[in-house]
Every structure is written in structure tokens, then in C-alpha cells.
PDB file of C-alpha atoms in Angstrom:
ATOM      1  CA  UNK A   1       0.000   0.000   0.000  1.00 78.00           C
ATOM      2  CA  UNK A   2       1.399   3.387  -1.023  1.00 80.00           C
ATOM      3  CA  UNK A   3       0.246   6.984  -0.984  1.00 83.00           C
ATOM      4  CA  UNK A   4       0.615   9.958   1.330  1.00 88.00           C
ATOM      5  CA  UNK A   5      -1.428   9.750   4.517  1.00 90.00           C
ATOM      6  CA  UNK A   6      -4.851  11.304   4.051  1.00 85.00           C
ATOM      7  CA  UNK A   7      -4.544  11.281   0.263  1.00 87.00           C
ATOM      8  CA  UNK A   8      -5.595   8.811  -2.436  1.00 81.00           C
ATOM      9  CA  UNK A   9      -4.256   5.368  -1.589  1.00 82.00           C
ATOM     10  CA  UNK A  10      -2.811   2.785  -3.986  1.00 85.00           C
ATOM     11  CA  UNK A  11      -3.403  -0.752  -2.767  1.00 88.00           C
ATOM     12  CA  UNK A  12      -2.246  -4.063  -4.247  1.00 87.00           C
ATOM     13  CA  UNK A  13      -2.642  -7.586  -2.862  1.00 89.00           C
ATOM     14  CA  UNK A  14      -2.675 -11.171  -4.198  1.00 87.00           C
ATOM     15  CA  UNK A  15      -6.088 -12.140  -5.528  1.00 90.00           C
ATOM     16  CA  UNK A  16      -8.388 -13.707  -4.715  1.00 90.00           C
ATOM     17  CA  UNK A  17      -8.072 -12.765  -1.025  1.00 88.00           C
ATOM     18  CA  UNK A  18     -10.487 -14.929   1.007  1.00 78.00           C
ATOM     19  CA  UNK A  19     -12.489 -13.148   3.720  1.00 76.00           C
ATOM     20  CA  UNK A  20     -13.800 -15.834   6.032  1.00 81.00           C
ATOM     21  CA  UNK A  21     -13.458 -13.773   9.212  1.00 90.00           C
ATOM     22  CA  UNK A  22     -13.133 -10.085  10.058  1.00 94.00           C
ATOM     23  CA  UNK A  23      -9.461  -9.150  10.417  1.00 95.00           C
ATOM     24  CA  UNK A  24      -7.676  -5.872  11.137  1.00 96.00           C
ATOM     25  CA  UNK A  25      -4.077  -4.801  10.694  1.00 96.00           C
ATOM     26  CA  UNK A  26      -2.655  -1.420  11.803  1.00 97.00           C
ATOM     27  CA  UNK A  27      -0.232  -0.567   9.011  1.00 95.00           C
ATOM     28  CA  UNK A  28       1.051   2.565  10.731  1.00 96.00           C
ATOM     29  CA  UNK A  29       0.085   3.736  14.200  1.00 97.00           C
ATOM     30  CA  UNK A  30      -0.867   7.362  14.746  1.00 97.00           C
ATOM     31  CA  UNK A  31      -0.066   9.506  17.757  1.00 97.00           C
ATOM     32  CA  UNK A  32      -3.560  10.886  18.377  1.00 97.00           C
ATOM     33  CA  UNK A  33      -6.161   9.928  20.953  1.00 95.00           C
ATOM     34  CA  UNK A  34      -7.642   6.403  20.780  1.00 96.00           C
ATOM     35  CA  UNK A  35     -11.003   6.189  19.014  1.00 94.00           C
ATOM     36  CA  UNK A  36     -14.092   5.543  21.130  1.00 88.00           C
ATOM     37  CA  UNK A  37     -17.453   4.020  20.340  1.00 84.00           C
ATOM     38  CA  UNK A  38     -19.946   6.763  19.529  1.00 83.00           C
ATOM     39  CA  UNK A  39     -17.405   9.051  17.863  1.00 90.00           C
ATOM     40  CA  UNK A  40     -17.682  10.363  14.338  1.00 92.00           C
ATOM     41  CA  UNK A  41     -14.511  10.250  12.252  1.00 93.00           C
ATOM     42  CA  UNK A  42     -13.213  11.758   9.042  1.00 93.00           C
ATOM     43  CA  UNK A  43     -11.207   9.255   7.024  1.00 94.00           C
ATOM     44  CA  UNK A  44      -9.599   8.657   3.661  1.00 94.00           C
ATOM     45  CA  UNK A  45     -11.093   5.347   2.585  1.00 93.00           C
ATOM     46  CA  UNK A  46     -10.402   2.846  -0.174  1.00 93.00           C
ATOM     47  CA  UNK A  47     -12.808  -0.067  -0.650  1.00 92.00           C
ATOM     48  CA  UNK A  48     -11.627  -2.934  -2.865  1.00 93.00           C
ATOM     49  CA  UNK A  49     -13.077  -6.157  -4.201  1.00 93.00           C
ATOM     50  CA  UNK A  50     -11.249  -8.914  -2.341  1.00 93.00           C
ATOM     51  CA  UNK A  51     -11.674 -11.310  -5.281  1.00 92.00           C
ATOM     52  CA  UNK A  52     -10.336  -9.085  -8.056  1.00 93.00           C
ATOM     53  CA  UNK A  53      -8.511  -6.195  -6.357  1.00 92.00           C
ATOM     54  CA  UNK A  54     -10.708  -3.716  -8.219  1.00 91.00           C
ATOM     55  CA  UNK A  55     -11.510  -0.465  -6.429  1.00 89.00           C
ATOM     56  CA  UNK A  56     -15.179  -0.119  -5.478  1.00 87.00           C
ATOM     57  CA  UNK A  57     -14.958   3.263  -3.741  1.00 86.00           C
ATOM     58  CA  UNK A  58     -12.342   5.751  -2.612  1.00 85.00           C
ATOM     59  CA  UNK A  59     -12.206   9.243  -1.187  1.00 88.00           C
ATOM     60  CA  UNK A  60     -12.765  11.311   1.951  1.00 85.00           C
ATOM     61  CA  UNK A  61     -15.748  10.206   4.019  1.00 86.00           C
ATOM     62  CA  UNK A  62     -17.375  10.773   7.382  1.00 85.00           C
ATOM     63  CA  UNK A  63     -18.222   7.664   9.379  1.00 84.00           C
ATOM     64  CA  UNK A  64     -19.907   6.993  12.726  1.00 82.00           C
ATOM     65  CA  UNK A  65     -18.135   4.460  14.957  1.00 81.00           C
ATOM     66  CA  UNK A  66     -21.163   2.583  16.202  1.00 75.00           C
ATOM     67  CA  UNK A  67     -21.627  -1.120  16.812  1.00 68.00           C
ATOM     68  CA  UNK A  68     -25.308  -0.676  15.942  1.00 70.00           C
ATOM     69  CA  UNK A  69     -24.603   1.185  12.675  1.00 78.00           C
ATOM     70  CA  UNK A  70     -21.449  -0.465  11.254  1.00 86.00           C
ATOM     71  CA  UNK A  71     -20.672  -3.281  13.729  1.00 87.00           C
ATOM     72  CA  UNK A  72     -17.529  -4.723  12.157  1.00 91.00           C
ATOM     73  CA  UNK A  73     -16.020  -1.361  11.312  1.00 92.00           C
ATOM     74  CA  UNK A  74     -16.774  -0.040  14.794  1.00 90.00           C
ATOM     75  CA  UNK A  75     -15.144  -3.082  16.388  1.00 92.00           C
ATOM     76  CA  UNK A  76     -12.085  -2.956  14.115  1.00 94.00           C
ATOM     77  CA  UNK A  77     -11.379   0.736  14.749  1.00 94.00           C
ATOM     78  CA  UNK A  78     -12.056   0.784  18.479  1.00 91.00           C
ATOM     79  CA  UNK A  79      -9.027   2.150  20.398  1.00 94.00           C
ATOM     80  CA  UNK A  80      -7.079   2.824  17.167  1.00 96.00           C
ATOM     81  CA  UNK A  81      -5.190   6.149  17.541  1.00 97.00           C
ATOM     82  CA  UNK A  82      -6.100   9.060  15.300  1.00 97.00           C
ATOM     83  CA  UNK A  83      -3.497   9.356  12.561  1.00 97.00           C
ATOM     84  CA  UNK A  84      -3.322   5.609  11.977  1.00 97.00           C
ATOM     85  CA  UNK A  85      -3.529   3.738   8.682  1.00 96.00           C
ATOM     86  CA  UNK A  86      -5.572   0.546   8.990  1.00 96.00           C
ATOM     87  CA  UNK A  87      -6.425  -2.365   6.706  1.00 96.00           C
ATOM     88  CA  UNK A  88      -9.575  -4.430   7.298  1.00 96.00           C
ATOM     89  CA  UNK A  89     -10.642  -7.604   5.509  1.00 96.00           C
ATOM     90  CA  UNK A  90     -13.947  -9.408   5.681  1.00 95.00           C
ATOM     91  CA  UNK A  91     -17.240  -9.708   3.896  1.00 94.00           C
ATOM     92  CA  UNK A  92     -19.484  -6.702   3.342  1.00 92.00           C
ATOM     93  CA  UNK A  93     -21.880  -8.122   5.922  1.00 93.00           C
ATOM     94  CA  UNK A  94     -19.128  -8.590   8.513  1.00 94.00           C
ATOM     95  CA  UNK A  95     -17.777  -5.069   8.069  1.00 93.00           C
ATOM     96  CA  UNK A  96     -20.905  -2.990   7.551  1.00 90.00           C
ATOM     97  CA  UNK A  97     -23.717  -5.069   9.054  1.00 89.00           C
ATOM     98  CA  UNK A  98     -27.215  -5.445   7.653  1.00 81.00           C
ATOM     99  CA  UNK A  99     -28.077  -1.728   7.388  1.00 75.00           C
ATOM    100  CA  UNK A 100     -24.685  -0.786   6.012  1.00 78.00           C
ATOM    101  CA  UNK A 101     -24.813  -3.455   3.327  1.00 82.00           C
ATOM    102  CA  UNK A 102     -28.138  -2.065   2.109  1.00 78.00           C
ATOM    103  CA  UNK A 103     -26.638   1.398   1.723  1.00 75.00           C
ATOM    104  CA  UNK A 104     -23.647   0.089  -0.262  1.00 78.00           C
ATOM    105  CA  UNK A 105     -25.727  -2.165  -2.497  1.00 79.00           C
ATOM    106  CA  UNK A 106     -23.266  -5.038  -1.986  1.00 85.00           C
ATOM    107  CA  UNK A 107     -24.126  -8.644  -1.219  1.00 90.00           C
ATOM    108  CA  UNK A 108     -23.458  -9.582   2.441  1.00 91.00           C
ATOM    109  CA  UNK A 109     -21.015 -12.256   1.241  1.00 91.00           C
ATOM    110  CA  UNK A 110     -19.095  -9.865  -1.034  1.00 92.00           C
ATOM    111  CA  UNK A 111     -15.340 -10.083  -0.111  1.00 93.00           C
ATOM    112  CA  UNK A 112     -13.808  -6.727   0.761  1.00 94.00           C
ATOM    113  CA  UNK A 113     -10.475  -5.152   1.553  1.00 94.00           C
ATOM    114  CA  UNK A 114     -10.884  -1.801   3.264  1.00 94.00           C
ATOM    115  CA  UNK A 115      -8.028   0.618   3.928  1.00 95.00           C
ATOM    116  CA  UNK A 116      -8.602   3.646   6.135  1.00 96.00           C
ATOM    117  CA  UNK A 117      -6.484   6.638   7.057  1.00 96.00           C
ATOM    118  CA  UNK A 118      -8.032   7.999  10.268  1.00 96.00           C
ATOM    119  CA  UNK A 119      -7.618  11.710   9.563  1.00 95.00           C
ATOM    120  CA  UNK A 120      -9.473  13.102  12.568  1.00 94.00           C
ATOM    121  CA  UNK A 121     -12.077  12.258  15.166  1.00 95.00           C
ATOM    122  CA  UNK A 122     -14.837  14.466  16.483  1.00 95.00           C
ATOM    123  CA  UNK A 123     -15.853  14.849  20.100  1.00 95.00           C
ATOM    124  CA  UNK A 124     -17.982  12.009  21.519  1.00 93.00           C
ATOM    125  CA  UNK A 125     -20.040  14.537  23.524  1.00 96.00           C
ATOM    126  CA  UNK A 126     -20.102  18.256  24.323  1.00 98.00           C
ATOM    127  CA  UNK A 127     -17.191  19.182  26.597  1.00 97.00           C
ATOM    128  CA  UNK A 128     -17.822  22.872  27.172  1.00 98.00           C
ATOM    129  CA  UNK A 129     -18.218  24.768  30.440  1.00 98.00           C
ATOM    130  CA  UNK A 130     -21.678  24.249  32.026  1.00 98.00           C
ATOM    131  CA  UNK A 131     -23.961  27.282  32.045  1.00 96.00           C
ATOM    132  CA  UNK A 132     -26.943  27.963  34.342  1.00 93.00           C
ATOM    133  CA  UNK A 133     -30.405  26.993  33.107  1.00 89.00           C
ATOM    134  CA  UNK A 134     -32.778  29.602  31.712  1.00 92.00           C
ATOM    135  CA  UNK A 135     -36.311  30.254  33.063  1.00 93.00           C
ATOM    136  CA  UNK A 136     -39.038  28.745  30.911  1.00 93.00           C
ATOM    137  CA  UNK A 137     -36.716  26.246  29.254  1.00 98.00           C
ATOM    138  CA  UNK A 138     -36.853  22.474  29.842  1.00 98.00           C
ATOM    139  CA  UNK A 139     -34.585  21.003  32.480  1.00 97.00           C
ATOM    140  CA  UNK A 140     -31.826  18.691  31.238  1.00 98.00           C
ATOM    141  CA  UNK A 141     -30.023  15.907  33.086  1.00 97.00           C
ATOM    142  CA  UNK A 142     -27.077  14.164  31.430  1.00 98.00           C
ATOM    143  CA  UNK A 143     -26.157  10.483  31.617  1.00 97.00           C
ATOM    144  CA  UNK A 144     -22.435   9.654  32.010  1.00 94.00           C
ATOM    145  CA  UNK A 145     -22.122   9.087  28.255  1.00 93.00           C
ATOM    146  CA  UNK A 146     -23.631  12.512  27.558  1.00 95.00           C
ATOM    147  CA  UNK A 147     -27.144  11.458  26.571  1.00 97.00           C
ATOM    148  CA  UNK A 148     -29.660  14.079  27.758  1.00 98.00           C
ATOM    149  CA  UNK A 149     -32.851  13.468  29.654  1.00 98.00           C
ATOM    150  CA  UNK A 150     -35.267  16.345  29.000  1.00 98.00           C
ATOM    151  CA  UNK A 151     -38.222  17.502  31.099  1.00 98.00           C
ATOM    152  CA  UNK A 152     -40.548  19.981  29.394  1.00 98.00           C
ATOM    153  CA  UNK A 153     -42.133  22.581  31.731  1.00 96.00           C
ATOM    154  CA  UNK A 154     -45.909  22.911  32.114  1.00 93.00           C
ATOM    155  CA  UNK A 155     -45.983  26.185  30.209  1.00 94.00           C
ATOM    156  CA  UNK A 156     -47.389  27.040  26.775  1.00 95.00           C
ATOM    157  CA  UNK A 157     -45.467  25.836  23.739  1.00 96.00           C
ATOM    158  CA  UNK A 158     -42.967  28.273  22.208  1.00 96.00           C
ATOM    159  CA  UNK A 159     -44.285  30.714  19.601  1.00 96.00           C
ATOM    160  CA  UNK A 160     -40.871  31.406  18.095  1.00 96.00           C
ATOM    161  CA  UNK A 161     -37.448  29.731  17.956  1.00 96.00           C
ATOM    162  CA  UNK A 162     -35.584  30.267  21.226  1.00 97.00           C
ATOM    163  CA  UNK A 163     -32.039  29.195  22.082  1.00 98.00           C
ATOM    164  CA  UNK A 164     -30.069  28.811  25.297  1.00 98.00           C
ATOM    165  CA  UNK A 165     -26.537  27.532  25.862  1.00 98.00           C
ATOM    166  CA  UNK A 166     -26.188  24.661  28.339  1.00 98.00           C
ATOM    167  CA  UNK A 167     -22.432  24.236  27.803  1.00 98.00           C
ATOM    168  CA  UNK A 168     -20.154  26.855  26.326  1.00 98.00           C
ATOM    169  CA  UNK A 169     -17.551  25.331  24.012  1.00 98.00           C
ATOM    170  CA  UNK A 170     -14.211  26.809  22.981  1.00 98.00           C
ATOM    171  CA  UNK A 171     -13.667  25.094  19.636  1.00 97.00           C
ATOM    172  CA  UNK A 172     -14.194  26.162  16.043  1.00 97.00           C
ATOM    173  CA  UNK A 173     -17.056  28.576  15.375  1.00 98.00           C
ATOM    174  CA  UNK A 174     -19.928  27.196  13.275  1.00 98.00           C
ATOM    175  CA  UNK A 175     -20.593  29.321  10.192  1.00 96.00           C
ATOM    176  CA  UNK A 176     -23.379  29.299   7.649  1.00 93.00           C
ATOM    177  CA  UNK A 177     -23.291  26.836   4.763  1.00 91.00           C
ATOM    178  CA  UNK A 178     -21.148  24.399   6.773  1.00 94.00           C
ATOM    179  CA  UNK A 179     -21.966  20.821   7.733  1.00 95.00           C
ATOM    180  CA  UNK A 180     -21.902  20.147  11.472  1.00 97.00           C
ATOM    181  CA  UNK A 181     -21.499  16.880  13.348  1.00 97.00           C
ATOM    182  CA  UNK A 182     -23.993  16.744  16.213  1.00 98.00           C
ATOM    183  CA  UNK A 183     -25.562  14.467  18.767  1.00 98.00           C
ATOM    184  CA  UNK A 184     -29.145  15.407  19.558  1.00 99.00           C
ATOM    185  CA  UNK A 185     -32.414  14.505  21.221  1.00 99.00           C
ATOM    186  CA  UNK A 186     -35.759  16.024  20.226  1.00 98.00           C
ATOM    187  CA  UNK A 187     -38.820  15.832  22.496  1.00 98.00           C
ATOM    188  CA  UNK A 188     -42.413  16.815  21.803  1.00 98.00           C
ATOM    189  CA  UNK A 189     -43.526  19.786  23.873  1.00 98.00           C
ATOM    190  CA  UNK A 190     -47.081  18.496  24.341  1.00 96.00           C
ATOM    191  CA  UNK A 191     -46.296  15.195  26.080  1.00 96.00           C
ATOM    192  CA  UNK A 192     -42.514  15.135  26.645  1.00 97.00           C
ATOM    193  CA  UNK A 193     -42.079  12.030  24.464  1.00 97.00           C
ATOM    194  CA  UNK A 194     -38.871  11.551  22.512  1.00 98.00           C
ATOM    195  CA  UNK A 195     -39.492  12.310  18.848  1.00 97.00           C
ATOM    196  CA  UNK A 196     -35.976  11.481  17.614  1.00 97.00           C
ATOM    197  CA  UNK A 197     -32.494  10.947  19.016  1.00 98.00           C
ATOM    198  CA  UNK A 198     -29.089  10.185  17.556  1.00 96.00           C
ATOM    199  CA  UNK A 199     -28.249   8.570  20.905  1.00 95.00           C
ATOM    200  CA  UNK A 200     -30.549   5.661  20.045  1.00 93.00           C
ATOM    201  CA  UNK A 201     -27.981   4.576  17.439  1.00 86.00           C
ATOM    202  CA  UNK A 202     -24.966   5.545  19.570  1.00 86.00           C
ATOM    203  CA  UNK A 203     -23.780   7.546  16.582  1.00 87.00           C
ATOM    204  CA  UNK A 204     -23.594  11.289  15.846  1.00 93.00           C
ATOM    205  CA  UNK A 205     -25.109  12.630  12.635  1.00 94.00           C
ATOM    206  CA  UNK A 206     -24.252  15.275  10.058  1.00 95.00           C
ATOM    207  CA  UNK A 207     -26.539  18.270   9.543  1.00 97.00           C
ATOM    208  CA  UNK A 208     -26.088  20.654   6.625  1.00 97.00           C
ATOM    209  CA  UNK A 209     -26.715  24.308   7.484  1.00 96.00           C
ATOM    210  CA  UNK A 210     -26.869  25.305   3.828  1.00 91.00           C
ATOM    211  CA  UNK A 211     -27.305  23.219   0.694  1.00 90.00           C
ATOM    212  CA  UNK A 212     -27.042  19.595   1.792  1.00 88.00           C
ATOM    213  CA  UNK A 213     -24.280  17.540   0.124  1.00 86.00           C
ATOM    214  CA  UNK A 214     -25.199  14.080  -1.119  1.00 82.00           C
ATOM    215  CA  UNK A 215     -25.881  11.738   1.780  1.00 80.00           C
ATOM    216  CA  UNK A 216     -26.154  14.555   4.352  1.00 90.00           C
ATOM    217  CA  UNK A 217     -29.423  15.599   6.015  1.00 93.00           C
ATOM    218  CA  UNK A 218     -30.448  19.245   6.191  1.00 95.00           C
ATOM    219  CA  UNK A 219     -30.638  20.618   9.735  1.00 97.00           C
ATOM    220  CA  UNK A 220     -34.212  20.411  11.079  1.00 95.00           C
ATOM    221  CA  UNK A 221     -36.369  23.515  10.903  1.00 90.00           C
ATOM    222  CA  UNK A 222     -35.337  26.073  13.505  1.00 92.00           C
ATOM    223  CA  UNK A 223     -32.007  24.486  14.418  1.00 96.00           C
ATOM    224  CA  UNK A 224     -29.753  25.808  11.643  1.00 95.00           C
ATOM    225  CA  UNK A 225     -29.934  29.436  12.725  1.00 93.00           C
ATOM    226  CA  UNK A 226     -29.435  28.388  16.339  1.00 96.00           C
ATOM    227  CA  UNK A 227     -26.256  26.499  15.469  1.00 98.00           C
ATOM    228  CA  UNK A 228     -24.649  29.293  13.435  1.00 97.00           C
ATOM    229  CA  UNK A 229     -22.263  31.212  15.667  1.00 97.00           C
ATOM    230  CA  UNK A 230     -21.968  28.452  18.266  1.00 98.00           C
ATOM    231  CA  UNK A 231     -18.612  26.847  19.048  1.00 98.00           C
ATOM    232  CA  UNK A 232     -17.588  23.208  18.894  1.00 98.00           C
ATOM    233  CA  UNK A 233     -17.908  21.679  22.352  1.00 98.00           C
ATOM    234  CA  UNK A 234     -21.111  23.590  23.088  1.00 99.00           C
ATOM    235  CA  UNK A 235     -24.444  22.112  24.074  1.00 99.00           C
ATOM    236  CA  UNK A 236     -27.541  24.041  23.042  1.00 99.00           C
ATOM    237  CA  UNK A 237     -31.221  23.746  23.857  1.00 98.00           C
ATOM    238  CA  UNK A 238     -33.444  24.952  21.030  1.00 98.00           C
ATOM    239  CA  UNK A 239     -37.195  25.517  21.322  1.00 98.00           C
ATOM    240  CA  UNK A 240     -39.051  25.217  18.019  1.00 97.00           C
ATOM    241  CA  UNK A 241     -42.704  26.259  17.568  1.00 97.00           C
ATOM    242  CA  UNK A 242     -45.325  24.235  15.746  1.00 95.00           C
ATOM    243  CA  UNK A 243     -45.402  24.631  11.964  1.00 91.00           C
ATOM    244  CA  UNK A 244     -48.896  24.836  10.510  1.00 80.00           C
ATOM    245  CA  UNK A 245     -47.614  24.324   6.964  1.00 84.00           C
ATOM    246  CA  UNK A 246     -45.864  21.025   7.639  1.00 86.00           C
ATOM    247  CA  UNK A 247     -47.926  19.884  10.630  1.00 86.00           C
ATOM    248  CA  UNK A 248     -44.795  19.575  12.780  1.00 92.00           C
ATOM    249  CA  UNK A 249     -45.538  19.856  16.509  1.00 95.00           C
ATOM    250  CA  UNK A 250     -43.718  22.210  18.884  1.00 97.00           C
ATOM    251  CA  UNK A 251     -40.591  20.576  20.275  1.00 98.00           C
ATOM    252  CA  UNK A 252     -37.339  21.054  22.143  1.00 98.00           C
ATOM    253  CA  UNK A 253     -33.889  19.925  20.965  1.00 99.00           C
ATOM    254  CA  UNK A 254     -30.778  19.384  23.034  1.00 99.00           C
ATOM    255  CA  UNK A 255     -27.836  19.487  20.617  1.00 99.00           C
ATOM    256  CA  UNK A 256     -24.159  18.705  21.244  1.00 99.00           C
ATOM    257  CA  UNK A 257     -21.954  20.517  18.712  1.00 99.00           C
ATOM    258  CA  UNK A 258     -19.187  17.984  18.058  1.00 98.00           C
ATOM    259  CA  UNK A 259     -17.417  19.287  14.969  1.00 96.00           C
ATOM    260  CA  UNK A 260     -17.511  21.178  11.682  1.00 96.00           C
ATOM    261  CA  UNK A 261     -16.821  19.641   8.286  1.00 88.00           C
TER     262      UNK A 261
END
């Protein structure tokens, strides 16, 4: 395997290369922090057909390290230092799991060789300085892993978007038209039920604040403007009113700002 770290990789191996079990080899060990489950990483990836050596995909990608999203990949990269170059062999099903295989369009038994340069890792949870709660906003209690529990007050639903900072980060400032990596929970204002949460998958998500690139979701209504100007490491609570046009109910979001792409 040749090629500058973080750039296009050139990979050759004897074919066919059988992939009966998931295997990992650290080709060069980085000096960064070890990767953790639940982190989102940026990586230079090359995906090759293990039978023919033909390249199936290559380029810079963002990936969640989650045993529930990509079980084999999450297991193989756990505790690998940022800055490492890693080779993984196995079948598509072993590496990406059932949901991942569907997104790639590959057969679960398809033999793969995957090389990854771990370019950087995003925060696993907001690490900013805690700020006092604001009157009229929901109360938030955090689990050790950072997952928020949210209690909506018995007051009328918000009539406009409102934002408060629960943790004040000191990282990069979020600007318009960027894509942010976040962990979030959304609850319905009317009954305090969870409407959606990235914590259910133990994996952060990407939200586009402007035009969404392919494969990236646009930030939910009301959250984009709240995120612009915040700093990485922050945790925000965003109150969003009901939308008569779409039928969306009033809700509250707790959002960890984990990185900017």
C-alpha cells in the first residue's frame, strides 16, 4: 500500500483474497487519541473487491463508529489512535452489518479489503463549560455518556425559535453553509415524548446548514440558525414552535456541537 497519509491510496494484494473472518491490521500507528465508540470520524477510505482487487470506492468520508450502525467497522477501529492507517478484511456483511450493506448495495457475502487513514475524530459529547439553566426552558439531566434526559415545563409551547446555551464550548465557530457533526435529542412539547435521538444509534449525525451535500441531512427547521455562531464543544437547547404548513408539533432539541466539516 502506497500513498501519502490522508490522500488517495494505492493498494495491491494477491487475488483472490479470502475473507472468512473479520481481520484488522494497523499498518502505521498514529499519535492521536484512541477512538471511542460513539465518535464520528473523518477518514480517507479505499474499498476494494477482495476477489479481483478492483476499487469499489475511494475518497474522503465521514463515518460513525457505532456497533449498531457499522458493527464490524466499529469493532475494528475501536481504540485505534487518530493518525493511523488501517487495513480491514472481511465480507461486506461482517464489516458494515445489515443496514450498512443495504446502503452500499453489496451482497453480504461480497469479499472486501478496506483501507482507512483515520484523519481526525470528532468529540464524543459536548465538553464545554456548564452554564446555568434559563427560566421557561426544559430542564436537562445528562447520563455519564452525555445522553440528555429532558423535562418539558408545564408552560405554553414556544411561539418562536428560542435558544439557550447549556455548555459553552471553545472550539471552532460554526458558520453558515457548513456541515456540522452533532448528537441530539428532540422531544415533543405536548407530552414530553422523545421524537428522535441520535443517541438511540450511539452515533452522531451530520446536519447541513446550507445546501445539503449528497448523503447529508439538512438541519431540522429552527435548528440551523441556532447552530450558526456556536462553538464546537457547546451544548444548546433549542425551542421550536409548531409549523402549521408542515404539521410539525412544537418541540425542544438538546444538541451537542461535536465538529464542523
